[in-house]
């Protein structure tokens, strides 16, 4: 196909194809020794990476699946798609939150099984919103915002390397991420426009949550895991620009949701 | 205000997905915008259409869909778009806009720009025939590269599966209703319409998404309804160009089938031809060298000798 031939990383397609083809074979094997690989969460992971790692953990806890956390410095090099986190079950590697959710669904564990088709569409829509809009906002703040980059991002990326990589790698990565933002038409946005988008995302999620316990009613779904991962990361990560946190603080039900999920799934 | 868009074809007012978004949205609220079909995208600040310009000189040109909707809402149009919706419905519209962007947009872009057969049969031909010569090659190449870059990390099969799933979900969400929210079209309807109309109407040889879409009767009905109410086609030469495109697509499909039927033979033929040419060249060189050395062909150096005699 066209993209495979012209893409810069053909081997990644090959690997993910291999993983995809082995998925169906291994899907019914037992859930033993599930390992979730993440970067060092306190020293290395960036805002959006932390959010995804936390979302995956929340998902396992909501689904009642036992897992062990393994923090490694080079997870993005091991991961089949180059993104964190990834799950290792027996010999299968599954990367990223959506990939893990699909994989677990193939094993018959679904948090959203009770929803109707229309509700499912709404849930997917909100997951897209978190995955696309909220993540782009986080990537923008982490890489594009100069002060955040120089004070936080570059030192976290460099934390697991030695000189001279500590100087080179953050710059290379920054160029790559700004290229990514540029392709999404995000690189030219001003901070105000980004915050406006963030406000829209929070407002939308807040009114979907309403006074319910979870996004889709009184039972947790995959969307709640993802939402909790991102909101908790935004609330607890100390960044030079507090605008994102201040925006979030306007939405009380989102804050209540975060504390509720934390209490129910992480503090037992 | 003035909205610059790509020209239309195939019974659509514009060929481009985002242009259709803008068009449909402004038609929904009966806005007095003048539509200019234009083929000079270098005039736009982003180098792309659509762009909405205020000729009276206030405000920046608008290229972003959300900002355009905001502009339509605040500028006191006859019908306020998304006006009678509850906050929860508005929240869902925002979420579904992201959903379309994440699930459907990559597959549509891939179908139009990254799929080699589709690109060469339709997209490339259409854009190059509308733009003038040296610029057209630059433009299509630049736009294609951009699309390929955004799709670089994606698995094609996964992308198509996502899109098919998204179509199913949209179909379930629409149900038997006329529009997605209530009996008035919203900005979400404009977005869905843009993607689906292009998929439905543009003739393409690799039509996996198109086939799936035409199997969702309510989505097809939805697109036809919006075209007939809001964007009726005024093009009279349409049937003529349609037959042209149909023969072009049929030809491409035939070629695809032919190449799929005998890929091994081609490979087998390929090598001997190259070898034969190399062998022929080698033989020719050797015989020339032999001919020169044995004196069958004589090379005379008269011109160089003459000046020496004179001196």
Short mmCIF file of N, CA, C and O in Angstrom, two decimals, chain B residues 38-167:
data_model
loop_
_atom_site.label_atom_id
_atom_site.label_comp_id
_atom_site.label_asym_id
_atom_site.label_seq_id
_atom_site.Cartn_x
_atom_site.Cartn_y
_atom_site.Cartn_z
N UNK B 38 -12.45 29.29 -6.93
CA UNK B 38 -11.20 29.89 -7.33
C UNK B 38 -10.12 28.82 -7.38
O UNK B 38 -10.20 27.81 -6.70
N UNK B 39 -9.13 29.03 -8.22
CA UNK B 39 -8.03 28.07 -8.31
C UNK B 39 -6.70 28.77 -8.12
O UNK B 39 -5.76 28.56 -8.87
N UNK B 40 -6.65 29.64 -7.15
CA UNK B 40 -5.40 30.32 -6.84
C UNK B 40 -5.12 30.23 -5.35
O UNK B 40 -5.15 31.23 -4.64
N UNK B 41 -4.85 29.01 -4.85
CA UNK B 41 -4.76 28.84 -3.39
C UNK B 41 -3.59 29.60 -2.77
O UNK B 41 -3.54 29.73 -1.56
N UNK B 42 -2.64 30.12 -3.58
CA UNK B 42 -1.53 30.87 -2.97
C UNK B 42 -2.01 32.18 -2.36
O UNK B 42 -1.30 32.81 -1.59
N UNK B 43 -3.25 32.60 -2.72
CA UNK B 43 -3.78 33.83 -2.12
C UNK B 43 -4.25 33.63 -0.69
O UNK B 43 -4.45 34.59 0.04
N UNK B 44 -4.45 32.37 -0.31
CA UNK B 44 -4.93 32.10 1.04
C UNK B 44 -3.76 32.11 2.01
O UNK B 44 -2.65 31.73 1.65
N UNK B 45 -3.99 32.56 3.26
CA UNK B 45 -2.86 32.61 4.21
C UNK B 45 -2.24 31.24 4.50
O UNK B 45 -1.06 31.16 4.83
N UNK B 46 -3.04 30.16 4.41
CA UNK B 46 -2.48 28.84 4.68
C UNK B 46 -2.06 28.14 3.39
O UNK B 46 -1.56 27.02 3.44
N UNK B 47 -2.30 28.75 2.25
CA UNK B 47 -2.01 28.07 0.99
C UNK B 47 -3.04 27.03 0.64
O UNK B 47 -2.80 26.17 -0.19
N UNK B 48 -4.17 27.06 1.30
CA UNK B 48 -5.22 26.07 1.07
C UNK B 48 -6.58 26.75 1.05
O UNK B 48 -6.76 27.81 1.65
N UNK B 49 -7.53 26.14 0.36
CA UNK B 49 -8.92 26.55 0.51
C UNK B 49 -9.59 25.61 1.48
O UNK B 49 -9.11 24.50 1.67
N UNK B 50 -10.66 25.98 2.12
CA UNK B 50 -11.40 27.22 2.02
C UNK B 50 -10.78 28.34 2.86
O UNK B 50 -10.06 28.08 3.79
N UNK B 51 -11.10 29.57 2.44
CA UNK B 51 -10.76 30.71 3.27
C UNK B 51 -11.90 31.71 3.19
O UNK B 51 -12.47 31.93 2.12
N UNK B 52 -12.24 32.26 4.34
CA UNK B 52 -13.35 33.20 4.40
C UNK B 52 -12.77 34.60 4.64
O UNK B 52 -12.13 34.83 5.65
N UNK B 53 -12.98 35.49 3.70
CA UNK B 53 -12.37 36.82 3.78
C UNK B 53 -13.45 37.86 3.93
O UNK B 53 -14.48 37.81 3.27
N UNK B 54 -13.17 38.81 4.80
CA UNK B 54 -14.06 39.95 4.94
C UNK B 54 -13.49 41.08 4.09
O UNK B 54 -12.46 41.65 4.42
N UNK B 55 -14.16 41.40 2.97
CA UNK B 55 -13.58 42.36 2.03
C UNK B 55 -13.61 43.78 2.57
O UNK B 55 -12.89 44.64 2.09
N UNK B 56 -14.46 44.03 3.56
CA UNK B 56 -14.53 45.39 4.07
C UNK B 56 -13.35 45.70 4.97
O UNK B 56 -13.22 46.81 5.50
N UNK B 57 -12.49 44.72 5.17
CA UNK B 57 -11.22 45.03 5.78
C UNK B 57 -11.11 44.80 7.27
O UNK B 57 -10.07 45.04 7.85
N UNK B 58 -12.17 44.33 7.93
CA UNK B 58 -11.99 44.10 9.37
C UNK B 58 -11.89 42.61 9.64
O UNK B 58 -12.60 41.80 9.08
N UNK B 59 -10.98 42.28 10.51
CA UNK B 59 -10.84 40.87 10.88
C UNK B 59 -9.91 40.12 9.96
O UNK B 59 -9.74 40.47 8.80
N UNK B 60 -9.31 39.08 10.52
CA UNK B 60 -8.39 38.26 9.75
C UNK B 60 -9.18 37.28 8.90
O UNK B 60 -10.31 36.96 9.20
N UNK B 61 -8.57 36.78 7.80
CA UNK B 61 -9.23 35.70 7.06
C UNK B 61 -9.37 34.44 7.93
O UNK B 61 -8.50 34.15 8.74
N UNK B 62 -10.47 33.74 7.74
CA UNK B 62 -10.76 32.59 8.60
C UNK B 62 -10.56 31.30 7.81
O UNK B 62 -11.14 31.13 6.74
N UNK B 63 -9.74 30.42 8.33
CA UNK B 63 -9.52 29.13 7.67
C UNK B 63 -9.94 27.97 8.56
O UNK B 63 -9.93 26.82 8.16
N UNK B 64 -10.28 28.25 9.81
CA UNK B 64 -10.54 27.22 10.79
C UNK B 64 -12.05 27.04 10.93
O UNK B 64 -12.78 28.03 11.05
N UNK B 65 -12.50 25.78 10.90
CA UNK B 65 -13.94 25.54 10.88
C UNK B 65 -14.63 26.06 12.14
O UNK B 65 -15.67 26.71 12.07
N UNK B 66 -14.03 25.81 13.30
CA UNK B 66 -14.65 26.25 14.56
C UNK B 66 -14.83 27.76 14.58
O UNK B 66 -15.86 28.28 15.01
N UNK B 67 -13.77 28.47 14.08
CA UNK B 67 -13.85 29.93 14.08
C UNK B 67 -14.91 30.41 13.11
O UNK B 67 -15.60 31.39 13.37
N UNK B 68 -15.02 29.69 11.99
CA UNK B 68 -16.03 30.06 11.00
C UNK B 68 -17.43 29.92 11.58
O UNK B 68 -18.27 30.81 11.42
N UNK B 69 -17.67 28.82 12.29
CA UNK B 69 -18.98 28.61 12.92
C UNK B 69 -19.24 29.72 13.93
O UNK B 69 -20.34 30.28 13.98
N UNK B 70 -18.21 30.05 14.71
CA UNK B 70 -18.35 31.10 15.71
C UNK B 70 -18.71 32.43 15.05
O UNK B 70 -19.60 33.15 15.50
N UNK B 71 -18.04 32.71 13.92
CA UNK B 71 -18.29 33.93 13.16
C UNK B 71 -19.74 33.96 12.67
O UNK B 71 -20.42 34.98 12.77
N UNK B 72 -20.22 32.83 12.15
CA UNK B 72 -21.59 32.76 11.65
C UNK B 72 -22.58 32.98 12.78
O UNK B 72 -23.61 33.63 12.62
N UNK B 73 -22.26 32.42 13.95
CA UNK B 73 -23.18 32.53 15.08
C UNK B 73 -23.27 33.96 15.60
O UNK B 73 -24.34 34.45 15.92
N UNK B 74 -22.11 34.63 15.66
CA UNK B 74 -22.10 35.95 16.27
C UNK B 74 -22.51 37.05 15.30
O UNK B 74 -22.86 38.14 15.72
N UNK B 75 -22.46 36.77 13.99
CA UNK B 75 -22.69 37.84 13.04
C UNK B 75 -24.16 38.06 12.68
O UNK B 75 -24.45 38.68 11.67
N UNK B 76 -25.06 37.51 13.50
CA UNK B 76 -26.47 37.79 13.30
C UNK B 76 -27.00 37.33 11.97
O UNK B 76 -27.57 38.10 11.20
N UNK B 77 -26.78 36.04 11.65
CA UNK B 77 -27.34 35.51 10.42
C UNK B 77 -28.83 35.23 10.62
O UNK B 77 -29.33 35.28 11.74
N UNK B 78 -29.52 34.94 9.50
CA UNK B 78 -30.96 34.71 9.56
C UNK B 78 -31.30 33.55 10.50
O UNK B 78 -32.19 33.63 11.33
N UNK B 79 -30.53 32.47 10.36
CA UNK B 79 -30.74 31.32 11.24
C UNK B 79 -29.45 31.15 12.05
O UNK B 79 -28.38 31.10 11.48
N UNK B 80 -29.58 31.11 13.38
CA UNK B 80 -28.38 30.91 14.20
C UNK B 80 -28.08 29.42 14.24
O UNK B 80 -28.89 28.62 14.70
N UNK B 81 -26.91 29.08 13.74
CA UNK B 81 -26.58 27.65 13.68
C UNK B 81 -26.27 27.13 15.09
O UNK B 81 -25.72 27.84 15.91
N UNK B 82 -26.70 25.91 15.35
CA UNK B 82 -26.59 25.29 16.67
C UNK B 82 -27.30 26.13 17.74
O UNK B 82 -26.93 26.10 18.90
N UNK B 83 -28.31 26.88 17.33
CA UNK B 83 -28.95 27.81 18.26
C UNK B 83 -29.81 27.12 19.31
O UNK B 83 -29.69 27.39 20.49
N UNK B 84 -30.68 26.23 18.86
CA UNK B 84 -31.65 25.67 19.80
C UNK B 84 -31.20 24.40 20.48
O UNK B 84 -32.02 23.55 20.81
N UNK B 85 -29.90 24.27 20.70
CA UNK B 85 -29.41 23.02 21.28
C UNK B 85 -29.16 23.18 22.77
O UNK B 85 -28.80 24.26 23.24
N UNK B 86 -29.34 22.09 23.50
CA UNK B 86 -29.00 22.11 24.93
C UNK B 86 -27.48 22.02 25.07
O UNK B 86 -26.80 21.60 24.14
N UNK B 87 -26.95 22.45 26.23
CA UNK B 87 -25.48 22.39 26.42
C UNK B 87 -24.94 20.98 26.20
O UNK B 87 -23.85 20.80 25.66
N UNK B 88 -25.70 19.97 26.61
CA UNK B 88 -25.22 18.60 26.46
C UNK B 88 -25.12 18.23 24.98
O UNK B 88 -24.16 17.58 24.56
N UNK B 89 -26.10 18.69 24.21
CA UNK B 89 -26.03 18.40 22.77
C UNK B 89 -24.85 19.11 22.12
O UNK B 89 -24.17 18.55 21.26
N UNK B 90 -24.61 20.34 22.56
CA UNK B 90 -23.45 21.06 22.03
C UNK B 90 -22.16 20.34 22.38
O UNK B 90 -21.23 20.26 21.57
N UNK B 91 -22.11 19.84 23.62
CA UNK B 91 -20.93 19.09 24.05
C UNK B 91 -20.72 17.88 23.15
O UNK B 91 -19.61 17.57 22.74
N UNK B 92 -21.83 17.22 22.82
CA UNK B 92 -21.71 16.03 21.97
C UNK B 92 -21.27 16.40 20.56
O UNK B 92 -20.52 15.66 19.93
N UNK B 93 -21.75 17.56 20.07
CA UNK B 93 -21.32 17.97 18.74
C UNK B 93 -19.81 18.19 18.70
O UNK B 93 -19.12 17.73 17.79
N UNK B 94 -19.28 18.85 19.76
CA UNK B 94 -17.83 19.04 19.83
C UNK B 94 -17.11 17.70 19.85
O UNK B 94 -16.09 17.51 19.18
N UNK B 95 -17.65 16.76 20.63
CA UNK B 95 -17.00 15.46 20.73
C UNK B 95 -17.05 14.72 19.40
O UNK B 95 -16.05 14.13 18.97
N UNK B 96 -18.20 14.78 18.73
CA UNK B 96 -18.31 14.06 17.46
C UNK B 96 -17.44 14.70 16.38
O UNK B 96 -16.96 14.00 15.48
N UNK B 97 -17.22 16.01 16.48
CA UNK B 97 -16.31 16.65 15.52
C UNK B 97 -14.92 16.05 15.66
O UNK B 97 -14.26 15.75 14.66
N UNK B 98 -14.48 15.84 16.91
CA UNK B 98 -13.18 15.20 17.13
C UNK B 98 -13.20 13.76 16.65
O UNK B 98 -12.22 13.25 16.09
N UNK B 99 -14.31 13.09 16.90
CA UNK B 99 -14.47 11.69 16.49
C UNK B 99 -14.27 11.56 14.98
O UNK B 99 -13.51 10.71 14.50
N UNK B 100 -14.92 12.45 14.21
CA UNK B 100 -14.78 12.42 12.76
C UNK B 100 -13.34 12.67 12.36
O UNK B 100 -12.80 12.00 11.49
N UNK B 101 -12.73 13.65 13.05
CA UNK B 101 -11.36 14.00 12.70
C UNK B 101 -10.41 12.85 12.98
O UNK B 101 -9.47 12.61 12.24
N UNK B 102 -10.66 12.11 14.06
CA UNK B 102 -9.75 11.04 14.41
C UNK B 102 -10.00 9.77 13.62
O UNK B 102 -9.07 9.07 13.23
N UNK B 103 -11.27 9.44 13.36
CA UNK B 103 -11.58 8.14 12.77
C UNK B 103 -11.77 8.19 11.25
O UNK B 103 -11.37 7.28 10.56
N UNK B 104 -12.46 9.25 10.78
CA UNK B 104 -12.85 9.26 9.37
C UNK B 104 -11.84 10.02 8.50
O UNK B 104 -11.53 9.59 7.40
N UNK B 105 -11.34 11.12 9.03
CA UNK B 105 -10.47 11.97 8.21
C UNK B 105 -9.23 11.25 7.67
O UNK B 105 -8.93 11.37 6.49
N UNK B 106 -8.51 10.46 8.52
CA UNK B 106 -7.34 9.78 7.97
C UNK B 106 -7.70 8.85 6.82
O UNK B 106 -7.01 8.83 5.80
N UNK B 107 -8.80 8.13 6.96
CA UNK B 107 -9.17 7.17 5.91
C UNK B 107 -9.60 7.89 4.64
O UNK B 107 -9.25 7.48 3.53
N UNK B 108 -10.33 8.99 4.78
CA UNK B 108 -10.75 9.75 3.59
C UNK B 108 -9.52 10.34 2.90
O UNK B 108 -9.37 10.25 1.68
N UNK B 109 -8.61 10.90 3.71
CA UNK B 109 -7.37 11.45 3.13
C UNK B 109 -6.58 10.36 2.44
O UNK B 109 -6.02 10.57 1.37
N UNK B 110 -6.52 9.20 3.07
CA UNK B 110 -5.77 8.10 2.47
C UNK B 110 -6.42 7.70 1.15
O UNK B 110 -5.73 7.53 0.14
N UNK B 111 -7.75 7.58 1.15
CA UNK B 111 -8.44 7.16 -0.06
C UNK B 111 -8.20 8.13 -1.21
O UNK B 111 -8.00 7.73 -2.34
N UNK B 112 -8.21 9.44 -0.90
CA UNK B 112 -8.08 10.43 -1.97
C UNK B 112 -6.64 10.70 -2.37
O UNK B 112 -6.33 10.87 -3.54
N UNK B 113 -5.73 10.76 -1.38
CA UNK B 113 -4.39 11.27 -1.65
C UNK B 113 -3.29 10.24 -1.55
O UNK B 113 -2.27 10.36 -2.25
N UNK B 114 -3.44 9.25 -0.68
CA UNK B 114 -2.32 8.34 -0.46
C UNK B 114 -2.44 7.06 -1.26
O UNK B 114 -1.45 6.43 -1.58
N UNK B 115 -3.66 6.65 -1.58
CA UNK B 115 -3.84 5.44 -2.37
C UNK B 115 -3.38 5.71 -3.81
O UNK B 115 -3.94 6.56 -4.50
N UNK B 116 -2.34 4.98 -4.25
CA UNK B 116 -1.70 5.31 -5.53
C UNK B 116 -2.68 5.33 -6.70
O UNK B 116 -2.71 6.27 -7.48
N UNK B 117 -3.49 4.28 -6.79
CA UNK B 117 -4.38 4.16 -7.95
C UNK B 117 -5.41 5.30 -7.97
O UNK B 117 -5.61 5.95 -9.00
N UNK B 118 -6.03 5.54 -6.81
CA UNK B 118 -7.01 6.62 -6.73
C UNK B 118 -6.37 7.97 -7.05
O UNK B 118 -6.93 8.79 -7.76
N UNK B 119 -5.19 8.17 -6.47
CA UNK B 119 -4.52 9.45 -6.63
C UNK B 119 -4.22 9.72 -8.10
O UNK B 119 -4.53 10.78 -8.63
N UNK B 120 -3.66 8.71 -8.79
CA UNK B 120 -3.28 8.95 -10.18
C UNK B 120 -4.49 8.99 -11.10
O UNK B 120 -4.49 9.71 -12.09
N UNK B 121 -5.52 8.20 -10.78
CA UNK B 121 -6.69 8.19 -11.65
C UNK B 121 -7.52 9.46 -11.51
O UNK B 121 -7.91 10.07 -12.50
N UNK B 122 -7.78 9.85 -10.28
CA UNK B 122 -8.74 10.93 -10.07
C UNK B 122 -8.11 12.19 -9.49
O UNK B 122 -8.08 13.23 -10.13
N UNK B 123 -7.59 12.08 -8.26
CA UNK B 123 -7.20 13.29 -7.53
C UNK B 123 -6.16 14.10 -8.29
O UNK B 123 -6.36 15.29 -8.55
N UNK B 124 -5.05 13.43 -8.65
CA UNK B 124 -3.96 14.13 -9.32
C UNK B 124 -4.48 14.75 -10.62
O UNK B 124 -4.23 15.93 -10.91
N UNK B 125 -5.22 13.98 -11.41
CA UNK B 125 -5.71 14.46 -12.70
C UNK B 125 -6.63 15.66 -12.53
O UNK B 125 -6.53 16.66 -13.25
N UNK B 126 -7.53 15.54 -11.53
CA UNK B 126 -8.51 16.61 -11.34
C UNK B 126 -7.81 17.92 -10.97
O UNK B 126 -8.04 18.96 -11.58
N UNK B 127 -6.93 17.88 -9.97
CA UNK B 127 -6.29 19.11 -9.51
C UNK B 127 -5.35 19.67 -10.57
O UNK B 127 -5.29 20.88 -10.78
N UNK B 128 -4.59 18.81 -11.25
CA UNK B 128 -3.67 19.35 -12.25
C UNK B 128 -4.43 19.96 -13.43
O UNK B 128 -3.97 20.90 -14.04
N UNK B 129 -5.62 19.42 -13.75
CA UNK B 129 -6.35 20.01 -14.87
C UNK B 129 -7.01 21.33 -14.49
O UNK B 129 -7.32 22.13 -15.34
N UNK B 130 -7.21 21.56 -13.18
CA UNK B 130 -7.82 22.84 -12.78
C UNK B 130 -6.78 23.94 -12.61
O UNK B 130 -7.08 25.10 -12.81
N UNK B 131 -5.57 23.56 -12.19
CA UNK B 131 -4.54 24.56 -11.93
C UNK B 131 -3.68 24.75 -13.17
O UNK B 131 -3.66 23.88 -14.05
N UNK B 132 -2.94 25.86 -13.20
CA UNK B 132 -2.13 26.09 -14.39
C UNK B 132 -0.78 25.37 -14.26
O UNK B 132 -0.36 25.02 -13.16
N UNK B 133 -0.07 25.21 -15.40
CA UNK B 133 0.96 24.19 -15.49
C UNK B 133 2.05 24.13 -14.43
O UNK B 133 2.02 23.19 -13.65
N UNK B 134 2.99 25.06 -14.30
CA UNK B 134 4.06 24.63 -13.40
C UNK B 134 3.59 24.54 -11.96
O UNK B 134 4.04 23.70 -11.20
N UNK B 135 2.60 25.39 -11.61
CA UNK B 135 2.16 25.41 -10.21
C UNK B 135 1.43 24.14 -9.83
O UNK B 135 1.55 23.67 -8.70
N UNK B 136 0.66 23.56 -10.78
CA UNK B 136 -0.18 22.41 -10.42
C UNK B 136 0.65 21.25 -9.90
O UNK B 136 0.29 20.60 -8.93
N UNK B 137 1.80 20.99 -10.54
CA UNK B 137 2.62 19.87 -10.10
C UNK B 137 3.14 20.11 -8.69
O UNK B 137 3.13 19.23 -7.84
N UNK B 138 3.58 21.35 -8.45
CA UNK B 138 4.08 21.70 -7.12
C UNK B 138 2.97 21.53 -6.08
O UNK B 138 3.16 20.93 -5.03
N UNK B 139 1.77 22.02 -6.42
CA UNK B 139 0.69 22.00 -5.44
C UNK B 139 0.30 20.58 -5.06
O UNK B 139 0.24 20.23 -3.87
N UNK B 140 0.01 19.72 -6.07
CA UNK B 140 -0.46 18.37 -5.72
C UNK B 140 0.62 17.60 -4.98
O UNK B 140 0.33 16.86 -4.04
N UNK B 141 1.87 17.82 -5.37
CA UNK B 141 2.96 17.10 -4.70
C UNK B 141 3.07 17.56 -3.25
O UNK B 141 3.20 16.74 -2.34
N UNK B 142 2.96 18.86 -3.02
CA UNK B 142 3.06 19.37 -1.66
C UNK B 142 1.93 18.85 -0.80
O UNK B 142 2.12 18.40 0.32
N UNK B 143 0.71 18.88 -1.37
CA UNK B 143 -0.43 18.46 -0.58
C UNK B 143 -0.35 16.96 -0.30
O UNK B 143 -0.69 16.50 0.79
N UNK B 144 0.10 16.19 -1.29
CA UNK B 144 0.19 14.76 -1.08
C UNK B 144 1.23 14.44 -0.01
O UNK B 144 1.01 13.60 0.86
N UNK B 145 2.35 15.13 -0.06
CA UNK B 145 3.40 14.89 0.94
C UNK B 145 2.89 15.16 2.34
O UNK B 145 3.17 14.43 3.28
N UNK B 146 2.13 16.23 2.44
CA UNK B 146 1.58 16.59 3.74
C UNK B 146 0.67 15.50 4.26
O UNK B 146 0.74 15.10 5.43
N UNK B 147 -0.20 15.00 3.38
CA UNK B 147 -1.11 13.92 3.79
C UNK B 147 -0.32 12.68 4.18
O UNK B 147 -0.58 12.06 5.22
N UNK B 148 0.68 12.34 3.38
CA UNK B 148 1.48 11.15 3.69
C UNK B 148 2.17 11.30 5.03
O UNK B 148 2.30 10.34 5.78
N UNK B 149 2.63 12.54 5.33
CA UNK B 149 3.29 12.75 6.62
C UNK B 149 2.33 12.50 7.77
O UNK B 149 2.69 11.85 8.76
N UNK B 150 1.10 12.99 7.64
CA UNK B 150 0.16 12.79 8.76
C UNK B 150 -0.24 11.33 8.89
O UNK B 150 -0.65 10.90 9.95
N UNK B 151 -0.14 10.57 7.79
CA UNK B 151 -0.56 9.17 7.87
C UNK B 151 0.61 8.22 8.13
O UNK B 151 0.43 7.02 8.23
N UNK B 152 1.83 8.79 8.25
CA UNK B 152 3.03 7.95 8.24
C UNK B 152 3.03 6.89 9.33
O UNK B 152 3.49 5.78 9.12
N UNK B 153 2.53 7.23 10.52
CA UNK B 153 2.62 6.27 11.62
C UNK B 153 1.42 5.37 11.73
O UNK B 153 1.26 4.67 12.71
N UNK B 154 0.54 5.40 10.73
CA UNK B 154 -0.70 4.65 10.87
C UNK B 154 -0.67 3.40 10.01
O UNK B 154 -0.12 3.39 8.92
N UNK B 155 -1.29 2.37 10.52
CA UNK B 155 -1.43 1.13 9.78
C UNK B 155 -2.67 1.24 8.89
O UNK B 155 -3.75 1.59 9.36
N UNK B 156 -2.51 0.98 7.59
CA UNK B 156 -3.61 1.22 6.65
C UNK B 156 -4.84 0.39 7.00
O UNK B 156 -5.97 0.89 7.01
N UNK B 157 -4.62 -0.87 7.33
CA UNK B 157 -5.78 -1.73 7.64
C UNK B 157 -6.53 -1.22 8.86
O UNK B 157 -7.76 -1.15 8.87
N UNK B 158 -5.76 -0.85 9.90
CA UNK B 158 -6.39 -0.35 11.12
C UNK B 158 -7.19 0.91 10.83
O UNK B 158 -8.31 1.09 11.31
N UNK B 159 -6.60 1.77 9.98
CA UNK B 159 -7.24 3.03 9.64
C UNK B 159 -8.58 2.78 8.93
O UNK B 159 -9.59 3.40 9.24
N UNK B 160 -8.57 1.83 7.98
CA UNK B 160 -9.79 1.52 7.25
C UNK B 160 -10.83 0.91 8.18
O UNK B 160 -12.01 1.24 8.11
N UNK B 161 -10.38 0.01 9.07
CA UNK B 161 -11.32 -0.59 10.02
C UNK B 161 -11.96 0.48 10.89
O UNK B 161 -13.17 0.47 11.12
N UNK B 162 -11.13 1.41 11.38
CA UNK B 162 -11.64 2.51 12.20
C UNK B 162 -12.71 3.28 11.44
O UNK B 162 -13.76 3.62 11.99
N UNK B 163 -12.42 3.55 10.16
CA UNK B 163 -13.35 4.34 9.36
C UNK B 163 -14.67 3.58 9.15
O UNK B 163 -15.75 4.16 9.27
N UNK B 164 -14.57 2.29 8.86
CA UNK B 164 -15.78 1.51 8.65
C UNK B 164 -16.62 1.49 9.93
O UNK B 164 -17.84 1.65 9.91
N UNK B 165 -15.91 1.32 11.06
CA UNK B 165 -16.60 1.33 12.36
C UNK B 165 -17.26 2.68 12.60
O UNK B 165 -18.40 2.75 13.07
N UNK B 166 -16.53 3.75 12.24
CA UNK B 166 -17.08 5.09 12.43
C UNK B 166 -18.34 5.27 11.59
O UNK B 166 -19.33 5.85 12.05
N UNK B 167 -18.32 4.77 10.34
CA UNK B 167 -19.51 4.89 9.49
C UNK B 167 -20.68 4.15 10.12
O UNK B 167 -21.81 4.66 10.16
#
